[in-house]
CSV table of C-alpha atoms in Angstrom, one decimal:
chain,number,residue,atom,x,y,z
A,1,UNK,CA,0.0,0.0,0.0
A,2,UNK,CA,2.8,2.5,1.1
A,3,UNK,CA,4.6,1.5,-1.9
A,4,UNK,CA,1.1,2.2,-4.6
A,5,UNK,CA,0.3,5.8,-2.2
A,6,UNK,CA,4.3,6.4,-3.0
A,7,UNK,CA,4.0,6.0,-6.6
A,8,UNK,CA,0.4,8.1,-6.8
A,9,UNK,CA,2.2,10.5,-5.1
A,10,UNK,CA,5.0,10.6,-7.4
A,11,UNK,CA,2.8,10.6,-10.1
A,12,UNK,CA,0.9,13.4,-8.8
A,13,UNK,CA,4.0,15.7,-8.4
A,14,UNK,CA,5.0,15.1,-11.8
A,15,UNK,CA,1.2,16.2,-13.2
A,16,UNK,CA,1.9,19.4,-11.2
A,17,UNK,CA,5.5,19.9,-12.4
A,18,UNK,CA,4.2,20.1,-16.0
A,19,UNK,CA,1.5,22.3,-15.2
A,20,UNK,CA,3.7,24.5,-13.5
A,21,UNK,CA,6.2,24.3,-16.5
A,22,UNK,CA,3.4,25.1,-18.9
A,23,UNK,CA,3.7,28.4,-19.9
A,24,UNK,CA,0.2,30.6,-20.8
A,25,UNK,CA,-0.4,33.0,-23.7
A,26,UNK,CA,-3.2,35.0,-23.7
A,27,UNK,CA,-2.8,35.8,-27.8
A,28,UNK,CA,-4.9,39.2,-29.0
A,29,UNK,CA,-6.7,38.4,-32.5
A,30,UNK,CA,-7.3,40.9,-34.9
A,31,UNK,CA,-10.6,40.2,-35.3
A,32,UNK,CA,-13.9,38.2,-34.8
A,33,UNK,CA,-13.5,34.1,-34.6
A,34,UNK,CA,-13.9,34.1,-38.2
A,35,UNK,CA,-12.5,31.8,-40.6
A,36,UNK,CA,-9.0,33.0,-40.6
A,37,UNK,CA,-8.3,32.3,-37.1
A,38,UNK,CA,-9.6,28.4,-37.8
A,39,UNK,CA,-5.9,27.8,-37.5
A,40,UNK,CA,-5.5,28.9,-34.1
A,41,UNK,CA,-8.1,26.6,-33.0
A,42,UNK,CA,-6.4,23.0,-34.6
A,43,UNK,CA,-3.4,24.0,-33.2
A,44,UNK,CA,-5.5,24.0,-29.4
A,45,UNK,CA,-7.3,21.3,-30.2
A,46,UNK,CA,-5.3,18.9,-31.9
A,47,UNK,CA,-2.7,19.3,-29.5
A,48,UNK,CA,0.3,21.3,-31.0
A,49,UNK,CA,0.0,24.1,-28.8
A,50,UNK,CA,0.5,21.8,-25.9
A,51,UNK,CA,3.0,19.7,-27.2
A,52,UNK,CA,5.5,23.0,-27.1
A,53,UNK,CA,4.5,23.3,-23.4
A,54,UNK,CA,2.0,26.0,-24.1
A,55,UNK,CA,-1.9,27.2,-22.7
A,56,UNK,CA,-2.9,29.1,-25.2
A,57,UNK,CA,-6.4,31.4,-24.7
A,58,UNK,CA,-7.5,33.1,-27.6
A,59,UNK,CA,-9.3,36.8,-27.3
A,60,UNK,CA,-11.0,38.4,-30.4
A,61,UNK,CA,-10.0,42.0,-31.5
A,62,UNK,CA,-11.7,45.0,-33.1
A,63,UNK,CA,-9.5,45.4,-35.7
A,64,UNK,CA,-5.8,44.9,-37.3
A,65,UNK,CA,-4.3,47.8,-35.1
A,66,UNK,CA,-6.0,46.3,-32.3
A,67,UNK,CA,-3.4,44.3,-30.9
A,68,UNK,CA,-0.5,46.3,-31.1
A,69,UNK,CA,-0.9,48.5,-27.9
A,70,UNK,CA,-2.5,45.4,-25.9
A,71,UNK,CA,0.9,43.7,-26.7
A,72,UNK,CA,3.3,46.9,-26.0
A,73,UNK,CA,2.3,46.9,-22.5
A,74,UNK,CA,2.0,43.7,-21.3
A,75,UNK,CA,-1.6,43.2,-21.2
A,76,UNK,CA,-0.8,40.4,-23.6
A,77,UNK,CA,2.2,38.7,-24.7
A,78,UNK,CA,1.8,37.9,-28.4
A,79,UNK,CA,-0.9,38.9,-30.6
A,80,UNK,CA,-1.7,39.4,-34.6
A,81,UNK,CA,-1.7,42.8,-36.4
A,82,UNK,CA,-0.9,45.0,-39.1
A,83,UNK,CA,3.2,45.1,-39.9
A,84,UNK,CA,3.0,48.4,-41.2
A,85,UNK,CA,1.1,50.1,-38.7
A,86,UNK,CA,4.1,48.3,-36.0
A,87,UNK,CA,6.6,50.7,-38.1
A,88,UNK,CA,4.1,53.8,-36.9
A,89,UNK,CA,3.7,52.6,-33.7
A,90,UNK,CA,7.2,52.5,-32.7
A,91,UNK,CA,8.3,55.7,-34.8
A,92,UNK,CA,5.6,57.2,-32.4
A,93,UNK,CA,6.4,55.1,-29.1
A,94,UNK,CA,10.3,54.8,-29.3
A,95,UNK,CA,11.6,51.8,-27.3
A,96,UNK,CA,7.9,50.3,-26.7
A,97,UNK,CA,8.6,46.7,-26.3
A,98,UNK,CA,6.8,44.9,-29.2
A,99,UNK,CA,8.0,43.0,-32.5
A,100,UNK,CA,6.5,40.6,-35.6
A,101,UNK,CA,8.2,37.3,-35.2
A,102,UNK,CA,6.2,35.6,-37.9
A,103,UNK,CA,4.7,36.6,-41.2
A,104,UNK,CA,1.3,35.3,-41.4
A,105,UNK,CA,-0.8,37.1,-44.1
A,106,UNK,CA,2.0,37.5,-46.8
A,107,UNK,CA,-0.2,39.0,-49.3
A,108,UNK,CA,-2.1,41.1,-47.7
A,109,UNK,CA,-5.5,41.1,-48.2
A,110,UNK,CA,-6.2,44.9,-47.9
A,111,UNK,CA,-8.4,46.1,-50.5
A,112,UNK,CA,-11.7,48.4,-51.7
A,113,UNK,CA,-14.4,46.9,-52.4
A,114,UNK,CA,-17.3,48.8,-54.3
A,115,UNK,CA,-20.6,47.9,-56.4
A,116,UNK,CA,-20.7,48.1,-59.8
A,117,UNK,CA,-24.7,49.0,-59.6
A,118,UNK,CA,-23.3,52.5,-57.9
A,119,UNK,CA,-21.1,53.0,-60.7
A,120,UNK,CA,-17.6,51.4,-59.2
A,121,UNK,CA,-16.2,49.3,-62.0
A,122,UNK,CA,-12.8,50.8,-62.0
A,123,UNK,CA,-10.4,52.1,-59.3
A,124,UNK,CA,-11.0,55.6,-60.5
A,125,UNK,CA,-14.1,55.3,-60.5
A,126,UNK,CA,-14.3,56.2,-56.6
A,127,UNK,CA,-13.3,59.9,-57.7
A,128,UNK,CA,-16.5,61.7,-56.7
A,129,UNK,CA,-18.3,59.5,-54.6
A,130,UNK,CA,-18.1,58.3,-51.1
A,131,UNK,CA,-15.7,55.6,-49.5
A,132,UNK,CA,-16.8,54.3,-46.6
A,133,UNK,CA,-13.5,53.5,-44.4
A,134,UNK,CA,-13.4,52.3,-40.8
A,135,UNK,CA,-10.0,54.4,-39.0
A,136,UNK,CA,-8.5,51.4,-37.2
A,137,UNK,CA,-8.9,49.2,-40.3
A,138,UNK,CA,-5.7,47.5,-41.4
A,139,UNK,CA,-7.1,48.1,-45.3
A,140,UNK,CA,-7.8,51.8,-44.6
A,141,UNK,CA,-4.0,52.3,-43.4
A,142,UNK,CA,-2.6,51.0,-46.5
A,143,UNK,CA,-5.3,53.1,-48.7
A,144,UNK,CA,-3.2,56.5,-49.2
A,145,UNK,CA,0.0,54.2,-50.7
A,146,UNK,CA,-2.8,52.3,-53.1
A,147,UNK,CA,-3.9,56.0,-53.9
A,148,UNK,CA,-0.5,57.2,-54.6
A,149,UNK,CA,0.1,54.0,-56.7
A,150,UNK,CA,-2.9,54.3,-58.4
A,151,UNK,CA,-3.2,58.0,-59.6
A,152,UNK,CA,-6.1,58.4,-57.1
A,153,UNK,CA,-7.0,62.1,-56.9
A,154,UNK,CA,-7.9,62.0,-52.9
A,155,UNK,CA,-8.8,65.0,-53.0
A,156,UNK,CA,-12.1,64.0,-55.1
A,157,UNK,CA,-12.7,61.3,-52.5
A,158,UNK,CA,-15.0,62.0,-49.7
A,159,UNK,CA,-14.2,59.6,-47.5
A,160,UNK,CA,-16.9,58.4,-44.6
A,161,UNK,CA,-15.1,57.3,-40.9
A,162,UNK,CA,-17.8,54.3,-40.1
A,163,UNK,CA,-17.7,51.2,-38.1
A,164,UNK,CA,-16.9,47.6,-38.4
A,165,UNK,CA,-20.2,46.6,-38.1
A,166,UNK,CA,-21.8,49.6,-40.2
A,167,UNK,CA,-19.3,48.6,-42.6
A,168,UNK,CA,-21.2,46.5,-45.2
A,169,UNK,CA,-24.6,47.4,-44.5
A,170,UNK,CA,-23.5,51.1,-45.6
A,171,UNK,CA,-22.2,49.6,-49.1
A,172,UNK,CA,-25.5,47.1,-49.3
A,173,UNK,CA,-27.9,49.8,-48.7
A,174,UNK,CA,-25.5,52.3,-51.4
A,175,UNK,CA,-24.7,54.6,-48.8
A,176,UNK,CA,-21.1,54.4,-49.8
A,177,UNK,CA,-20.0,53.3,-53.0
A,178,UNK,CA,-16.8,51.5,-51.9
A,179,UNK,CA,-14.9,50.4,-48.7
A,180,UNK,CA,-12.1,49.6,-47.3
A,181,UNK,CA,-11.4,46.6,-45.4
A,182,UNK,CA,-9.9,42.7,-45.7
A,183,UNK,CA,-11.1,41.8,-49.4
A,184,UNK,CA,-12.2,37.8,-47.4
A,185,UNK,CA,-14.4,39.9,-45.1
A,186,UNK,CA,-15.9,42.1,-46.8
A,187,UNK,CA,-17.0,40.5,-49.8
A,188,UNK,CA,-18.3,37.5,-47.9
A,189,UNK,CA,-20.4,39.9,-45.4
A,190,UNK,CA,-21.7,41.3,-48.9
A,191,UNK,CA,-23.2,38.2,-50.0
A,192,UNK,CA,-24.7,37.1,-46.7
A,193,UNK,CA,-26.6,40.2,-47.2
A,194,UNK,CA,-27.9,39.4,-49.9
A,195,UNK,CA,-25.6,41.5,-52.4
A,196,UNK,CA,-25.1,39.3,-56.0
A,197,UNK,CA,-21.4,38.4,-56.3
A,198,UNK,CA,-21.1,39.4,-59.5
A,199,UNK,CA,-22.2,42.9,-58.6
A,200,UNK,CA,-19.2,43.1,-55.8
A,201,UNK,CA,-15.7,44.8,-57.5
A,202,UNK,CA,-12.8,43.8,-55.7
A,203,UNK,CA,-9.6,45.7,-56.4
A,204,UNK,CA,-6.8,44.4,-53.5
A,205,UNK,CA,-3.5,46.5,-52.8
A,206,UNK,CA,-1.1,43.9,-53.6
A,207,UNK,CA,-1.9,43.7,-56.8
A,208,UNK,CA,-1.7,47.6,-57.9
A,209,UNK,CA,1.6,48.3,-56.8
A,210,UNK,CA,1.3,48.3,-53.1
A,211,UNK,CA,4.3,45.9,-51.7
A,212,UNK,CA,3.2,46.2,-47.5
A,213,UNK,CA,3.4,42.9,-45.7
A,214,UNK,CA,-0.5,42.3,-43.8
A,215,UNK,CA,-0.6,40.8,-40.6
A,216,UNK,CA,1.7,39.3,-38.8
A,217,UNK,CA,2.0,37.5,-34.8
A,218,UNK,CA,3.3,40.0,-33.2
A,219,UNK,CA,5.5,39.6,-29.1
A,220,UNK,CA,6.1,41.7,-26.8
A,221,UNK,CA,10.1,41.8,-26.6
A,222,UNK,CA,10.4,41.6,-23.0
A,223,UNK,CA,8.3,38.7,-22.8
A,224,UNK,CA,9.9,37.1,-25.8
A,225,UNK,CA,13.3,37.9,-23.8
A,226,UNK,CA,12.5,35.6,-21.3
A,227,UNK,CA,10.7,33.1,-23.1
A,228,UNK,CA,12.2,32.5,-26.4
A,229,UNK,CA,11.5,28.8,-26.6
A,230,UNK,CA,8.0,29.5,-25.3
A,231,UNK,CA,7.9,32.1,-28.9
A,232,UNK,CA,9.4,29.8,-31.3
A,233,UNK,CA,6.8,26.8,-29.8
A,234,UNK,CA,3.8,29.4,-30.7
A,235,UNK,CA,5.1,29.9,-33.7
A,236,UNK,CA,6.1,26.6,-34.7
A,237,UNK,CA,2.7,25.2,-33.2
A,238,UNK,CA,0.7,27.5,-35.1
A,239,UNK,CA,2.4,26.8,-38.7
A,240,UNK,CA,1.3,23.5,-38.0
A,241,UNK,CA,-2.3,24.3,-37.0
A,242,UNK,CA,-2.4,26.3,-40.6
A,243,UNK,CA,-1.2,23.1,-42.1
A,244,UNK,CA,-3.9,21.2,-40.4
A,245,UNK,CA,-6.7,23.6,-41.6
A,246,UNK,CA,-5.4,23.6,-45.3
A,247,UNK,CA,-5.8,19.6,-45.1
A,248,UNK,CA,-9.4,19.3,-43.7
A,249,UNK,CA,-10.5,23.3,-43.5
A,250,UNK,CA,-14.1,21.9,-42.7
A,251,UNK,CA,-12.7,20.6,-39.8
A,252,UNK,CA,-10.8,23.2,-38.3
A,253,UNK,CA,-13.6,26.0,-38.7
A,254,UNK,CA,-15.6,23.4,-37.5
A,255,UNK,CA,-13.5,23.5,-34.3
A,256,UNK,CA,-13.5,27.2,-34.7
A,257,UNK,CA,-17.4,26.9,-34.5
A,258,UNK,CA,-17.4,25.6,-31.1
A,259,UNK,CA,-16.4,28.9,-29.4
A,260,UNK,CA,-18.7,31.1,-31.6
A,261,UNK,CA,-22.1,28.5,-32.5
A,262,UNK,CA,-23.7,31.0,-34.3
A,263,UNK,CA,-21.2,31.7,-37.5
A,264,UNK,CA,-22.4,29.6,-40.7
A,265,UNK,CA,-20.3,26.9,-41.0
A,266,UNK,CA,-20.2,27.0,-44.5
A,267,UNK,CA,-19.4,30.6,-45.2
A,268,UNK,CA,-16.6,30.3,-42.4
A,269,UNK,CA,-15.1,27.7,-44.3
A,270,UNK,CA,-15.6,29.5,-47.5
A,271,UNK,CA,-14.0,32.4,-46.2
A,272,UNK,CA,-10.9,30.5,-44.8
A,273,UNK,CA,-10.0,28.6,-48.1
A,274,UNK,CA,-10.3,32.3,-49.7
A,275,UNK,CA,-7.6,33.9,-46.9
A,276,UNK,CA,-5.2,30.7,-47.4
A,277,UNK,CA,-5.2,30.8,-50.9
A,278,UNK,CA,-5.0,34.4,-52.1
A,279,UNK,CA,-3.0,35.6,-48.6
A,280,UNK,CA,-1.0,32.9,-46.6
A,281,UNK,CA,-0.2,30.6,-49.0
A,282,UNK,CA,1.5,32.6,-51.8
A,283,UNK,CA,4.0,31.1,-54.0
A,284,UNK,CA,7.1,32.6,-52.1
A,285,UNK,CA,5.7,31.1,-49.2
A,286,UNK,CA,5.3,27.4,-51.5
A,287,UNK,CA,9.1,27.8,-52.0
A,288,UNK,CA,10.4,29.4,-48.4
A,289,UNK,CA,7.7,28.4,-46.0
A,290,UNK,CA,5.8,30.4,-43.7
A,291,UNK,CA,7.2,33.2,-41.3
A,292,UNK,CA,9.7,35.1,-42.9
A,293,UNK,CA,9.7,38.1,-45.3
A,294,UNK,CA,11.8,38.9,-48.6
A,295,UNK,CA,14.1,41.5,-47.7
A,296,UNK,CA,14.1,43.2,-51.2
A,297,UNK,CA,10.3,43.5,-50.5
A,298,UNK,CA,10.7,44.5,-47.1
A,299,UNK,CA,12.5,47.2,-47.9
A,300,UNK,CA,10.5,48.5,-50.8
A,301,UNK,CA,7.6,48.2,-48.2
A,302,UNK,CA,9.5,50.4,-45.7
A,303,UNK,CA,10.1,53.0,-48.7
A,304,UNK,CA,6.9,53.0,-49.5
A,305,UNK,CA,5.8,53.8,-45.8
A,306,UNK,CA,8.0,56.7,-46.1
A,307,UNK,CA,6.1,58.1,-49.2
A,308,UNK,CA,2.8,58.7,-47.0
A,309,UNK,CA,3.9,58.8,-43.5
A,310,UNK,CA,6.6,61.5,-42.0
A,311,UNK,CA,8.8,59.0,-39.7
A,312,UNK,CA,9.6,60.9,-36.3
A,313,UNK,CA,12.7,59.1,-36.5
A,314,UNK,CA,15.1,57.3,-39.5
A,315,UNK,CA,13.5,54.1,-39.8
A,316,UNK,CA,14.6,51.0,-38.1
A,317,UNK,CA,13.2,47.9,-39.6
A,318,UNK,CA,15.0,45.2,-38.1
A,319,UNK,CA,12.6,46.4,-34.9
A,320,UNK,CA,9.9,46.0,-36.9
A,321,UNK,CA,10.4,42.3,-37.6
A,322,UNK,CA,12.9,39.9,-36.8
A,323,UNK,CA,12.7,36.2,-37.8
A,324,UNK,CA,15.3,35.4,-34.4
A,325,UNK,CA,12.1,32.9,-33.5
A,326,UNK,CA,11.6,31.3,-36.4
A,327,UNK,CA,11.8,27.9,-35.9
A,328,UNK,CA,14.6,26.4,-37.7
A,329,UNK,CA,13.6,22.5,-38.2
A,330,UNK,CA,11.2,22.7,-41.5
A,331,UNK,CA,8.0,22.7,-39.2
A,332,UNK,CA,7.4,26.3,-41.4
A,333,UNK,CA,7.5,24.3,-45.1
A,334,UNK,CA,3.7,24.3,-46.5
């Protein structure tokens, strides 16, 4: 008896010593459990999260620049958001303690999105009407370099601050012609309100000169300072949670589904293969897995950012993004 009460007891101190060793991340989202963040979810569920030692809660957000202040002081230790507006950020907050470690949306999905039944068929064609543009929208902060690309007049654009959830109703009811926002969002939200696909026009930054890098997990440094295996699991974990989803994406919104039961399954799903497809898993990605940037396009990103936004200081891009936590044993090859 002594001998079985030893070994329970033995057995219960080691159950406590790996909860003790497990470290939690309470990780800030951009945005609503939608069928992006599926990934998140099959790396909780099917384990990978806790195979690196991790608890991993995840919180929704209100939008891509969301996530950045909640991770500069420490209310959380990692989150997803914007890489560009992390350049503004710290030009603006000099030595605030956050970073990207891991390029997620690599194509960016930031684009406007009009109706052709109110007259937007071409990118021009916003000139004179009213674009409809939420101010802590990931899409919206990228607009003035698409302008500037483009040959957009802005002057001849009255542009309408709204909210997230005004967002699409505005355009459906042809309050605003156009919007700004993710291109998997909004066109999706369109639909489900009853707006016919064909008469959607997507026009998306990346593909009229815009070279920005989207979204991106973002640490904060201190914490990544004294937990850099605890970083490189996350991100190692969650590159194997997107890998998951683009196996069986059914599945992994489905697990998605159980911490928001009212989202449509099918749309969710919809939506994800529509982000992993025209955002995360771009053909540089195909040939240098996920995480990292090109530095010739970082830097053309960074130069870009200096055509529309006055830097308080010279530029520092190695504190924008650093791949120090990028896992190094192929777990980031699609």
């Amino acid at each position: 008896m002594f001998h079985r009460a030893l070994t329970a007891a033995a057995a219960s101190l080691l159950l406590a010593s790996t909860a003790m060793a497990e470290t939690a991340i309470n990780f800030a989202l951009d945005w609503k459990f939608e069928g992006p963040a599926a990934p998140y979810f099959a790396a909780i569920d099917n384990g990978h999260f806790a195979a690196e030692g991790l608890k991993v809660e995840i919180q929704a957000g209100q939008g891509s620049l969301d996530a950045i202040p909640k991770v500069a002081t420490g209310a959380f230790p990692m989150g997803f958001a914007d890489m560009n507006s992390i350049a503004k950020f710290l030009d603006q907050n000099p030595g605030a303690p956050v970073t990207a470690v891991m390029m997620v949306y690599d194509k960016p999905p930031a684009a406007m999105v009009g109706r052709k039944s109110l007259g937007i068929n071409t990118i021009k064609d916003i000139e004179g009407k009213v674009l409809g543009a939420p101010p802590p929208d990931g899409a919206w902060s990228q607009f003035p370099v698409f302008a500037k690309e483009t040959g957009l007049d802005m002057a001849k654009i009255k542009v309408e601050p709204l909210g997230f959830p005004t967002r699409e109703p505005m355009l459906a009811e042809g309050k605003v012609a156009a919007v700004t926002g993710f291109s998997f969002s909004v066109v999706l939200n369109l639909v489900r309100l009853g707006v016919p696909e064909d008469d959607i026009a997507i026009f998306t930054m990346a593909d009229n000169g815009v070279d920005y890098y989207g979204n991106a997990v973002i640490v904060n440094t201190d914490f990544a300072k004294a937990n850099p295996e605890a970083v490189t699991g996350f991100i190692r974990a969650l590159a194997k949670g997107w890998k998951d989803a683009a196996a069986d994406p059914e599945k992994a919104v489905g697990q998605m589904i159980t911490r928001t039961p009212a989202s449509d399954v099918a749309l969710e799903t919809r939506r994800f293969k529509m982000a992993l497809e025209g955002t995360v898993l771009t053909d540089w990605v195909k040939a240098n897995g996920m995480g990292g940037v090109d530095p010739a396009r970082y830097a053309s990103s960074i130069e870009q950012l200096k055509e529309i936004y006055t830097f308080k200081n010279a530029p520092t891009p190695d504190l924008y993004y650093t791949d120090a936590y990028l896992p190094k044993d192929g777990s980031l090859t699609f």
